[in-house]
Tab-separated table of C-alpha atoms and ligand atoms in Angstrom:
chain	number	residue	atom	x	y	z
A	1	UNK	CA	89.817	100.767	116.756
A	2	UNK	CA	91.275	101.153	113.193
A	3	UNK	CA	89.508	101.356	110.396
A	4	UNK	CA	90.574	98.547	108.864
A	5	UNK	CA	88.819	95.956	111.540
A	6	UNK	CA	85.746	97.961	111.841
A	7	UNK	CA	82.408	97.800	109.490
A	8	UNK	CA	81.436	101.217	108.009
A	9	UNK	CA	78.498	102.230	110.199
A	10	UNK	CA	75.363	101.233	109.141
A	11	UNK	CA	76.031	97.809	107.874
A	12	UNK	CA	75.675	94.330	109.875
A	13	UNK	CA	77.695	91.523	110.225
A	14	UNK	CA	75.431	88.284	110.069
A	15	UNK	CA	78.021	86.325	112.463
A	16	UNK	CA	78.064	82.346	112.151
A	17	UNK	CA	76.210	82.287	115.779
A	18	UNK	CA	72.829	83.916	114.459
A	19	UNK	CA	73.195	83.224	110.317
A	20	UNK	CA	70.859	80.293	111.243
A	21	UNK	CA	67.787	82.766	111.628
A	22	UNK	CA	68.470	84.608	108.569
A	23	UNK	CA	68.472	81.099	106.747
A	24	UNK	CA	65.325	80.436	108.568
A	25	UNK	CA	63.388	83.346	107.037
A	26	UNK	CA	65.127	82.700	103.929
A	27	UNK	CA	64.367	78.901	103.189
A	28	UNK	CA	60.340	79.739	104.030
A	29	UNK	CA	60.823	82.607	101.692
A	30	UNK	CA	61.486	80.558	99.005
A	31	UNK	CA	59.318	77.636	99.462
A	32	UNK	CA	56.397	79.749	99.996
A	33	UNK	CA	57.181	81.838	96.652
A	34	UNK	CA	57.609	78.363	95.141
A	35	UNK	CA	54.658	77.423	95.874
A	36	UNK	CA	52.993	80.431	94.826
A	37	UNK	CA	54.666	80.030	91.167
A	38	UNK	CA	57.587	82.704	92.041
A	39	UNK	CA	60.582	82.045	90.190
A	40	UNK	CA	63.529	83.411	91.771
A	41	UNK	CA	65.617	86.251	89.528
A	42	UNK	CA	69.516	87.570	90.611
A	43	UNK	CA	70.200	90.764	89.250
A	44	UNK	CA	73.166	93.029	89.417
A	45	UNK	CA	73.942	94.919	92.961
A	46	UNK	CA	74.434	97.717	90.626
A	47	UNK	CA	72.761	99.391	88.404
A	48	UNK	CA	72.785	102.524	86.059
A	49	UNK	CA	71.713	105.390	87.991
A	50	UNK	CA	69.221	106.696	85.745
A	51	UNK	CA	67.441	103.470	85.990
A	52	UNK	CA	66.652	104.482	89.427
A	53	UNK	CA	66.166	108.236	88.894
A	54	UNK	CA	63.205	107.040	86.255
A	55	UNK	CA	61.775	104.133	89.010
A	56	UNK	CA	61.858	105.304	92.340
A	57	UNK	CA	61.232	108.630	91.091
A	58	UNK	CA	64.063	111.830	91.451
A	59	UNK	CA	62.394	113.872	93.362
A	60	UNK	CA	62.176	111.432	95.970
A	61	UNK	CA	64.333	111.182	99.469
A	62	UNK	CA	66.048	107.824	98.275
A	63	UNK	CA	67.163	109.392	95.241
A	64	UNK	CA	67.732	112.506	96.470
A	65	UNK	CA	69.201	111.947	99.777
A	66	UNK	CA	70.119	108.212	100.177
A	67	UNK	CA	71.669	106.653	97.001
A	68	UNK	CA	75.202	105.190	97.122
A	69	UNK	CA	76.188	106.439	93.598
A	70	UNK	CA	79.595	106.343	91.979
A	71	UNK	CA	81.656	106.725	88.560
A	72	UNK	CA	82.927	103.963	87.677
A	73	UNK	CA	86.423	104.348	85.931
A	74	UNK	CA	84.916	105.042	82.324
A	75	UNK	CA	83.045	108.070	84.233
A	76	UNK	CA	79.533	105.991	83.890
A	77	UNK	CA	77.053	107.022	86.876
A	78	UNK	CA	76.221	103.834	89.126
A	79	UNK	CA	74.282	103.307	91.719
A	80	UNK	CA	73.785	100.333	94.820
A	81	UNK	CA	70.595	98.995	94.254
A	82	UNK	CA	68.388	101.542	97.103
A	83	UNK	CA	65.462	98.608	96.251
A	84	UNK	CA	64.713	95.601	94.785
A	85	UNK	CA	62.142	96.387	91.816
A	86	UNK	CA	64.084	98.254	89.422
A	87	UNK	CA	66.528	96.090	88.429
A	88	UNK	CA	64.152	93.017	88.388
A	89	UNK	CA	61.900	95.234	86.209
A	90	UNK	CA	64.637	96.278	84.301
A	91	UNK	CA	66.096	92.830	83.601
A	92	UNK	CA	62.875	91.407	82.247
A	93	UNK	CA	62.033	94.237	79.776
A	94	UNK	CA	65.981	93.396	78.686
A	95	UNK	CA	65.640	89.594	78.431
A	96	UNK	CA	62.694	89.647	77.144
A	97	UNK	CA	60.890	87.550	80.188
A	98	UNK	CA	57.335	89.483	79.283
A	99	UNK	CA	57.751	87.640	75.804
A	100	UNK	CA	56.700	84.243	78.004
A	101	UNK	CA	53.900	83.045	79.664
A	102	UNK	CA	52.680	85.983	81.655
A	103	UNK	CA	51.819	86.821	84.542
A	104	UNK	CA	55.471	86.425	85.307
A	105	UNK	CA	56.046	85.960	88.741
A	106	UNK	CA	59.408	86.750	90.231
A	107	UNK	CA	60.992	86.594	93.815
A	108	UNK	CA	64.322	87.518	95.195
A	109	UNK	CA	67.062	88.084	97.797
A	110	UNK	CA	68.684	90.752	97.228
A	111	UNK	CA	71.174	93.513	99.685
A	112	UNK	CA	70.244	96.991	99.330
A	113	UNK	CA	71.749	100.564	100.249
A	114	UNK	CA	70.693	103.639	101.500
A	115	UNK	CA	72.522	106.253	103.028
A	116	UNK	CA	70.022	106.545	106.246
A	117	UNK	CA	70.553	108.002	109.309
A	118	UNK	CA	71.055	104.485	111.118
A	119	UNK	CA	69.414	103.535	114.412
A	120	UNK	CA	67.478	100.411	115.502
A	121	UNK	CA	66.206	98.683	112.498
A	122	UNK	CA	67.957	100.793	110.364
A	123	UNK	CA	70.842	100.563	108.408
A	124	UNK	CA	72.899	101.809	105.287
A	125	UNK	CA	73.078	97.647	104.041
A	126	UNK	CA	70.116	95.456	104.295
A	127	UNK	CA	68.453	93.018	103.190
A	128	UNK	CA	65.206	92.158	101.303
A	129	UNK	CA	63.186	89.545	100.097
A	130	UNK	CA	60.737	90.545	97.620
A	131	UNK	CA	58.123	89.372	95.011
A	132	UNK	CA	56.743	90.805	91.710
A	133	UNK	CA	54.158	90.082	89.561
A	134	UNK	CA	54.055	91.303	85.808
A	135	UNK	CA	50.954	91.215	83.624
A	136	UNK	CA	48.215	90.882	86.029
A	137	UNK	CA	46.351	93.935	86.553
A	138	UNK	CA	43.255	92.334	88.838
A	139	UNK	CA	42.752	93.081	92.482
A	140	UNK	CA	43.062	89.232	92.489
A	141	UNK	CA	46.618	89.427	92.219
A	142	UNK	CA	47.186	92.450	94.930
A	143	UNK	CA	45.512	89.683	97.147
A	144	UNK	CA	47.303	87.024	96.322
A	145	UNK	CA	50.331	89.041	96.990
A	146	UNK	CA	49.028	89.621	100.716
A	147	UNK	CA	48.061	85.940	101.128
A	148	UNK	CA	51.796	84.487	99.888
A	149	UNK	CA	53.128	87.502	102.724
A	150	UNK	CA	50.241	85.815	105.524
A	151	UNK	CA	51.124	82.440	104.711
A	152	UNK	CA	54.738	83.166	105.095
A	153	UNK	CA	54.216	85.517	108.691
A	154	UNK	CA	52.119	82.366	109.721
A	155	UNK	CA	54.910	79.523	109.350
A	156	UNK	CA	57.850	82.310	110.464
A	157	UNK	CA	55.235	82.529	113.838
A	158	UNK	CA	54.590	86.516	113.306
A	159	UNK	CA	50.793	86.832	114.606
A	160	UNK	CA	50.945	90.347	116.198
A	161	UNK	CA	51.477	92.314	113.092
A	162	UNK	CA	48.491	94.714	111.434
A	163	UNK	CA	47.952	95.160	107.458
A	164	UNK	CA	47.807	98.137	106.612
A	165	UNK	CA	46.039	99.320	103.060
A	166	UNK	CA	45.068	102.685	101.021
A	167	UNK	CA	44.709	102.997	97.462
A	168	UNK	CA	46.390	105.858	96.044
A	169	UNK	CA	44.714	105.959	92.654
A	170	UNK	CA	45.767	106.008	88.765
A	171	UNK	CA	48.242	108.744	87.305
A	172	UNK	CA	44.529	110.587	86.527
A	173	UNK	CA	43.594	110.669	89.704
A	174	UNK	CA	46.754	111.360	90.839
A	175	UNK	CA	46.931	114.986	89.135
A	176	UNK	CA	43.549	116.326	90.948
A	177	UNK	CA	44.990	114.830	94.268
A	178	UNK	CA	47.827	116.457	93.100
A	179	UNK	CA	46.430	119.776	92.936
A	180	UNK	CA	44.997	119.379	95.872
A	181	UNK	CA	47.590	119.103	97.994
A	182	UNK	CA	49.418	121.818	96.107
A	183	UNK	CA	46.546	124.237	97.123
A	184	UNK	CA	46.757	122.691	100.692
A	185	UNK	CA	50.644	123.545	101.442
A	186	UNK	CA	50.734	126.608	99.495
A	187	UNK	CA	48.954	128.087	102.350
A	188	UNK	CA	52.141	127.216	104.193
A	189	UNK	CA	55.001	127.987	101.380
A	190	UNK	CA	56.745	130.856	103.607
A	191	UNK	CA	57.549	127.839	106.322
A	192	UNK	CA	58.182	125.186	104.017
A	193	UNK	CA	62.254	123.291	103.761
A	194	UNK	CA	64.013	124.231	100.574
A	195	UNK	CA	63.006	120.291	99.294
A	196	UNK	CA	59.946	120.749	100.212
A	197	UNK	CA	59.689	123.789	98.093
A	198	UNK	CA	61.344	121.778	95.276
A	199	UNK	CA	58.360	118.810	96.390
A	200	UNK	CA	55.680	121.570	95.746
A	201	UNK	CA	56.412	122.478	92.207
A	202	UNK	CA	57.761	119.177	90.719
A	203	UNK	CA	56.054	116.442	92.441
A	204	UNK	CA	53.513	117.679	95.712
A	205	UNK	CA	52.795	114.240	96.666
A	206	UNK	CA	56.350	113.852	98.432
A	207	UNK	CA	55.745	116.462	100.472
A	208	UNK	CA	53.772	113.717	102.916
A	209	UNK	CA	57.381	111.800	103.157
A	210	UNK	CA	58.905	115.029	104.825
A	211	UNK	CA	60.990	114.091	107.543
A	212	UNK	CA	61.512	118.061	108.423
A	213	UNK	CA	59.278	118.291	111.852
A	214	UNK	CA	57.790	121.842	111.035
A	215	UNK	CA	56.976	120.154	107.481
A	216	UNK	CA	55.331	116.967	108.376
A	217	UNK	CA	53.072	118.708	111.127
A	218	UNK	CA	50.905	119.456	107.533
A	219	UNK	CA	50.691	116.461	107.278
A	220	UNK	CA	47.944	115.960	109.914
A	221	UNK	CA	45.162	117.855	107.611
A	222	UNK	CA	46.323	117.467	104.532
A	223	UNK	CA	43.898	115.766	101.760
A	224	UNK	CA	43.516	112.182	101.850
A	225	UNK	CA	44.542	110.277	98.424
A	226	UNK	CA	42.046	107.827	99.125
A	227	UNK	CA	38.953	110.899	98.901
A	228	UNK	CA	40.334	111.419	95.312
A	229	UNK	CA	39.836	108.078	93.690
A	230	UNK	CA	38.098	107.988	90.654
A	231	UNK	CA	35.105	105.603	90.507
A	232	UNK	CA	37.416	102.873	88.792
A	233	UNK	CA	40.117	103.170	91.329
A	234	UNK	CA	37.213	103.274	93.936
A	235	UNK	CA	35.791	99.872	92.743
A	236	UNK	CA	39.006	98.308	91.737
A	237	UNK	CA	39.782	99.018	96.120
A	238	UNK	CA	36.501	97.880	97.107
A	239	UNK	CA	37.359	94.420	94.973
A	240	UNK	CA	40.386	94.316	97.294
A	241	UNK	CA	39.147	94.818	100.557
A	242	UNK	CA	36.166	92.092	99.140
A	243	UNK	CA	38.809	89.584	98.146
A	244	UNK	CA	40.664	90.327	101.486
A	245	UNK	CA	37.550	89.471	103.546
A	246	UNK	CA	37.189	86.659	101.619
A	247	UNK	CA	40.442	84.836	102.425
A	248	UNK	CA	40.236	86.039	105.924
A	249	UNK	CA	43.123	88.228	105.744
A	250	UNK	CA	42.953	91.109	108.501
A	251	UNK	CA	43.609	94.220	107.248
A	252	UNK	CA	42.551	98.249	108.571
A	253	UNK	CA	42.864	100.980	105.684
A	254	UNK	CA	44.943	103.511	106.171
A	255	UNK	CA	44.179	106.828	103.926
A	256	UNK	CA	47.560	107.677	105.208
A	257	UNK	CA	49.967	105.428	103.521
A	258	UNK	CA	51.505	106.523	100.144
A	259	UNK	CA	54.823	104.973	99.940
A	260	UNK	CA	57.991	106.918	99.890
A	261	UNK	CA	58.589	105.958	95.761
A	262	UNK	CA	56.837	107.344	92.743
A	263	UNK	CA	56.201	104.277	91.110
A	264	UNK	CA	53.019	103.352	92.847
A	265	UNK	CA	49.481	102.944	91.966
A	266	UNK	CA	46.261	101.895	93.642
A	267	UNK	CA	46.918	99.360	96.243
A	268	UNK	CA	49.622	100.268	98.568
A	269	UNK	CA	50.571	98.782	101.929
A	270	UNK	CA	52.413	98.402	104.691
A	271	UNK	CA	53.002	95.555	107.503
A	272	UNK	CA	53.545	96.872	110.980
A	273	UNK	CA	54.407	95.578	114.010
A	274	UNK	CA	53.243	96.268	117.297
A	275	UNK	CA	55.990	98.450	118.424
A	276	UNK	CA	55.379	100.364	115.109
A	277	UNK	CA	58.306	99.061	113.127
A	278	UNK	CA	57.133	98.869	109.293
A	279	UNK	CA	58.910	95.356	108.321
A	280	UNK	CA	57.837	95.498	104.638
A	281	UNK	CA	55.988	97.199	102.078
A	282	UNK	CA	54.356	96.955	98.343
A	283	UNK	CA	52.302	97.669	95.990
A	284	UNK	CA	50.864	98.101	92.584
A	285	UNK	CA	53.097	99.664	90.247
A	286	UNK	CA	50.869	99.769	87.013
A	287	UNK	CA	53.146	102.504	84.724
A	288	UNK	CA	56.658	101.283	86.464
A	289	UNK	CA	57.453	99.514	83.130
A	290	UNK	CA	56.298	101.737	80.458
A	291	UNK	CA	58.303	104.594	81.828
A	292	UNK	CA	61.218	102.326	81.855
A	293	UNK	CA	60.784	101.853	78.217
A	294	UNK	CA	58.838	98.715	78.063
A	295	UNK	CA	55.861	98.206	76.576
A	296	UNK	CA	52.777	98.693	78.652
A	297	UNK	CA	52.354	95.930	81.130
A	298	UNK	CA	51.209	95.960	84.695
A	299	UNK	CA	52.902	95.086	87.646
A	300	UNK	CA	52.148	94.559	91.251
A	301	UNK	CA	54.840	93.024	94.357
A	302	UNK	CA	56.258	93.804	97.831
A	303	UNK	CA	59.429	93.115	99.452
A	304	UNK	CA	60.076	92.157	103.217
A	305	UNK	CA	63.323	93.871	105.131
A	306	UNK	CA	65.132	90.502	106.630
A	307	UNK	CA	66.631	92.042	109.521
A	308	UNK	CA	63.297	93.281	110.335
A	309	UNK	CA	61.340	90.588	109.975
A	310	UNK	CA	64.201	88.897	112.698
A	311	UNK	CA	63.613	91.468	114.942
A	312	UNK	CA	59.656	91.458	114.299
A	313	UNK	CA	60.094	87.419	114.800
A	314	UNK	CA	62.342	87.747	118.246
A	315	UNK	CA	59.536	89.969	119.529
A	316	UNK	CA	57.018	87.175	119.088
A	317	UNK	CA	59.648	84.467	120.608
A	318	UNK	CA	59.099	82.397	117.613
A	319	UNK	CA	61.093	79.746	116.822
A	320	UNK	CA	63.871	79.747	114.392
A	321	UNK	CA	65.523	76.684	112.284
A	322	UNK	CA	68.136	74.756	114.647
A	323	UNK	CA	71.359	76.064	113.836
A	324	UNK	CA	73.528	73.199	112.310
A	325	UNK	CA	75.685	71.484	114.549
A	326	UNK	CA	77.855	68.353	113.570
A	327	UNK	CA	75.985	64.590	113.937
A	328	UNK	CA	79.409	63.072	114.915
A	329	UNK	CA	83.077	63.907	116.044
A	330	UNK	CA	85.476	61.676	115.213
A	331	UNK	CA	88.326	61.875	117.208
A	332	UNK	CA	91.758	60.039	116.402
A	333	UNK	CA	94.717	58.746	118.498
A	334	UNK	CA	98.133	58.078	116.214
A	335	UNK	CA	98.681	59.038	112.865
A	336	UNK	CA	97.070	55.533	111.413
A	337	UNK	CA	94.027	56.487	113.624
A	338	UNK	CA	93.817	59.721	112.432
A	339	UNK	CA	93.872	58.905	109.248
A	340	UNK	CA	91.314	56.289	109.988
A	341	UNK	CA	89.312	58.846	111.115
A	342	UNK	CA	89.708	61.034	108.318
A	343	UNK	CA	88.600	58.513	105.576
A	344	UNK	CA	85.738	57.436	108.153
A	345	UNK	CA	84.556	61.577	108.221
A	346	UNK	CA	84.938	61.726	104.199
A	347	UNK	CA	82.579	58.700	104.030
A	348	UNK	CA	79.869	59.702	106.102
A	349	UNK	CA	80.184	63.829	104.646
A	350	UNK	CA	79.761	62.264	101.576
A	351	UNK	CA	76.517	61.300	102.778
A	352	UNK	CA	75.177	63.952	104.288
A	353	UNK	CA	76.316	63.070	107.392
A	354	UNK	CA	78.285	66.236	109.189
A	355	UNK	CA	81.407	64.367	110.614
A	356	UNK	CA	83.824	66.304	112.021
A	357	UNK	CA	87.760	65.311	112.734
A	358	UNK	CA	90.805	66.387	113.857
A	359	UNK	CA	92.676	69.103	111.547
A	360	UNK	CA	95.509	70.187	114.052
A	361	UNK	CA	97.168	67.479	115.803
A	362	UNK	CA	95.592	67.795	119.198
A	363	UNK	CA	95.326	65.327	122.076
A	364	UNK	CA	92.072	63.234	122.455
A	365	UNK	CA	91.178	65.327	125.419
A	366	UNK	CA	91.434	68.699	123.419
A	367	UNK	CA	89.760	66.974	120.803
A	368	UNK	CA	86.748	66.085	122.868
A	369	UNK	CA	86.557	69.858	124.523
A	370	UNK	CA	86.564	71.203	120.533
A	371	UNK	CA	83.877	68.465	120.119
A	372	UNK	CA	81.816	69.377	122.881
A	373	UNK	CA	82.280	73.042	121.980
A	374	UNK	CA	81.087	72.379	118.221
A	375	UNK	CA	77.945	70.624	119.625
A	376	UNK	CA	78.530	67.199	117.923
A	377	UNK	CA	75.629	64.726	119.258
A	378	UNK	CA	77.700	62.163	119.245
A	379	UNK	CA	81.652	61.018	119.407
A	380	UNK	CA	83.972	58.384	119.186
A	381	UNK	CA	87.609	57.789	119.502
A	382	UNK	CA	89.511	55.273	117.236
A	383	UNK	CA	93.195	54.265	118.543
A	384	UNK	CA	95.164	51.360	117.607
A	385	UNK	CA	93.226	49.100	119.719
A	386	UNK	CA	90.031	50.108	117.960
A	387	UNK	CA	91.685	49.727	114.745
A	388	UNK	CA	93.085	46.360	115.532
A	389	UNK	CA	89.425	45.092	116.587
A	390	UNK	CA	87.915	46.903	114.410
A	391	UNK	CA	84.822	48.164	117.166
A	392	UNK	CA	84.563	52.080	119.151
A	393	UNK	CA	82.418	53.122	120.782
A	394	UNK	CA	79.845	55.715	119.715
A	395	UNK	CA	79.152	58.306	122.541
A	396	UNK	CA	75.602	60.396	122.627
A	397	UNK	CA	77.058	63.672	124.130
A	398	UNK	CA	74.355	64.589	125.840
A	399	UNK	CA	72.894	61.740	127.649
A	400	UNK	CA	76.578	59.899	127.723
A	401	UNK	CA	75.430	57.146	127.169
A	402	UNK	CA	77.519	54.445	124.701
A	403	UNK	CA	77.258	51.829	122.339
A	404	UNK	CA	79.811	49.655	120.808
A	405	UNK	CA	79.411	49.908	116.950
A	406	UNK	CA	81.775	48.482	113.993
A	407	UNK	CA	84.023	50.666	112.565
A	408	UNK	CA	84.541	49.507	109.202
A	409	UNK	CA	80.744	49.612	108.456
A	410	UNK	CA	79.640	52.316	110.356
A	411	UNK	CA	76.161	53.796	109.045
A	412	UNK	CA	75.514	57.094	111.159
A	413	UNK	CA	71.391	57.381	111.026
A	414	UNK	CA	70.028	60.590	112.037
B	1	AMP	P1	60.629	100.300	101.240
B	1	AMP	O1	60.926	100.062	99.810
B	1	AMP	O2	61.273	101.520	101.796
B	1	AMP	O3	59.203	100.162	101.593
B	1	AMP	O4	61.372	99.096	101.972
B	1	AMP	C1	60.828	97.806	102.045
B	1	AMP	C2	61.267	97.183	103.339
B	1	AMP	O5	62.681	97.147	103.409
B	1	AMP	C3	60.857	97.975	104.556
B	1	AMP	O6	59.566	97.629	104.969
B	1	AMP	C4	61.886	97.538	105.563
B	1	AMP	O7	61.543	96.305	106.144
B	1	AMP	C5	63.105	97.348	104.734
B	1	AMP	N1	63.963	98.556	104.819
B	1	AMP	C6	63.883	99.698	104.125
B	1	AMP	N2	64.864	100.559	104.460
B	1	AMP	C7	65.590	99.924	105.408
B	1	AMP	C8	66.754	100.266	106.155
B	1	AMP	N3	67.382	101.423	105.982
B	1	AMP	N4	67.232	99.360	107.055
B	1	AMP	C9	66.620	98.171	107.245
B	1	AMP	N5	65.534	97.788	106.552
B	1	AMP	C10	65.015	98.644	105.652
């Protein structure tokens, strides 16, 4: 096939037969972040590239390995958004959005790229919806985080799916677990890939995201983050894992997770399904904003991958929004008719009703196969006769049955 009529591999076409369960995880998205206070925020697909260098951290395997980065013809370095944080942190240390009331609570929908290896749940374009919260440094807010994602697995019908949690600490913490793990893989420096030797000196923590096989066999013994907690970290944990409890959201700690980015501190987690697929992901982020060049503030969110969460949802057999199918077809006979029919469709579009007409000349019988085809619920045909007495009849295409209605004040109820 040539290249011209065939998507670069990793990306998706969302075809008009299956867009209905995107929308469906989209619309209870964005009610549910509604109705936490979320307000939604569009930001630029790209970004400078040094904006994600300083976020996600350079040393990791996004910005190492998977960025989609490119000059743009004044020679500036830009970059596909690999995530959705960055540029909604970035944007409200620009606009000024801290300067109102905080905690400022943003949501989004936003593509993202990374150049992955792809496979099953995979790819080099996806999507994500995400949430952030700015100014709220309580373990209150990590949980309210986690209740906004339950509430929104619960009405999508996701059930099977575990929470996972680990606390990786403050930047002070950090540097002893740091150590730590330095000592640990030293022991094993002669084996180690050339990143990870890069990992070891500049930032040892990424050597747990190693995808080398010999490399991420240390992995099994090395130090835990959670054992090097400080006693504030400890107790700011415990408060989540209380709060948790309290709202009766399941969770199982897992010393293991630390999140492929740098930005991350204290709570981090995961949601995983049963067949192991990790369908989204968050965090705290407490010094994300200050090392963008903010002033301090804290910040805490998590985003969800869409084409995951469809899979994750097909699993489960839940039940996605009807895709939209016309109320009525309106089918005309003769150029009056069809004109007829044409100011009849306007009329009832204009009203939210979805009537469909004829747009190509076609007989009544290939109108009524493209009707059928469509899905209308219901049909009629207007020829002269109907236009003379002014009455069709209105067909329910599925159970065929008819009723004679007047034309000229038709009122299509749902
Ligand atoms: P991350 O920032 O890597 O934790 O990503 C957050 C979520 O985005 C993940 O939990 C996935 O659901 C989704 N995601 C990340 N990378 C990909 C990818 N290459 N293809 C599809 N979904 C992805």
């Amino acid at each position: 096939m040539s290249l011209i009529t065939k998507a670069p591999r990793g990306t998706l076409d969302k075809l008009p037969n299956e867009i209905h369960k995107y929308q469906t995880v989209e619309t209870s998205a964005r009610q549910i972040a509604e109705v936490y206070g979320f307000k939604e925020i569009r930001t630029p697909v790209f970004e400078h590239t040094e904006l994600f260098k300083r976020s996600v951290g350079d040393t990791t395997d996004i910005v190492q390995k998977e960025m989609y980065t490119f000059d743009d013809k004044k020679g500036r370095s830009l970059t596909l958004k690999p995530e959705g944080t960055a540029g909604a942190a970035r944007s409200a240390i620009e606009n000024g959005l801290f300067n109102d009331a905080l905690p400022l609570k943003l949501y989004y929908f936003t593509n993202c790229y990374r150049y992955e290896a792809p496979q099953s749940g995979r790819y080099r374009e996806f999507s994500q919806f995400g949430v952030e919260v700015f100014g709220a440094d309580k373990p209150a807010c990590d949980v309210q985080l986690l209740a906004l994602a339950s509430d929104l697995f619960k009405k999508l019908g996701i059930s099977k799916y575990t929470l996972e949690i680990n606390s990786i600490g403050c930047p002070e913490c950090r540097k002893t677990y740091q150590d730590a793990l330095k000592k640990y893989y030293s022991q094993f420096k002669q084996t180690l890939c050339g990143d990870c030797h890069e990992r070891l000196e500049r930032n040892p923590m990424r050597l747990l995201d190693c995808k080398n096989p010999n490399c991420s066999e240390y992995k099994t013994a090395a130090p835990l983050i959670l054992e090097y907690n400080c006693e504030t970290c400890a107790d700011y944990f415990n408060n989540v894992k209380q709060y948790l409890t309290a709202l009766e959201i399941s969770y199982i700690v897992n010393p293991k997770i630390v999140r492929g980015l740098d930005y991350y501190t204290n709570t981090v987690f995961e949601f995983i399904s049963p067949t192991g697929l990790v369908f989204g992901g968050g965090g705290r982020y407490n010094g994300l904003i200050e090392e963008l060049g903010g002033n301090p503030m804290t910040g805490a969110g998590f985003a969800l991958g869409i084409e995951r969460v469809i899979s994750v949802m097909e699993g489960e057999n839940a039940q996605f929004n009807e895709p939209n199918t016309p109320d009525i077809y309106i089918a005309g006979l003769g150029e009056e008719a069809m004109l007829f029919a044409l100011q009849l469709s306007h009329k009832l579009c204009k009203n939210g009703v979805s009537a469909q007409t004829d747009l190509t000349g076609r007989s009544v019988k290939a109108q009524m196969r493209y009707a059928d085809k469509i899905g209308a619920k219901f049909s009629m045909v207007i020829g002269d006769n109907e236009l003379q007495t002014g009455k069709a009849m209105l067909k329910n295409m599925i159970t065929k049955e008819a009723e004679e209605i007047d034309i000229n004040n038709f009122d299509y109820k749902r």
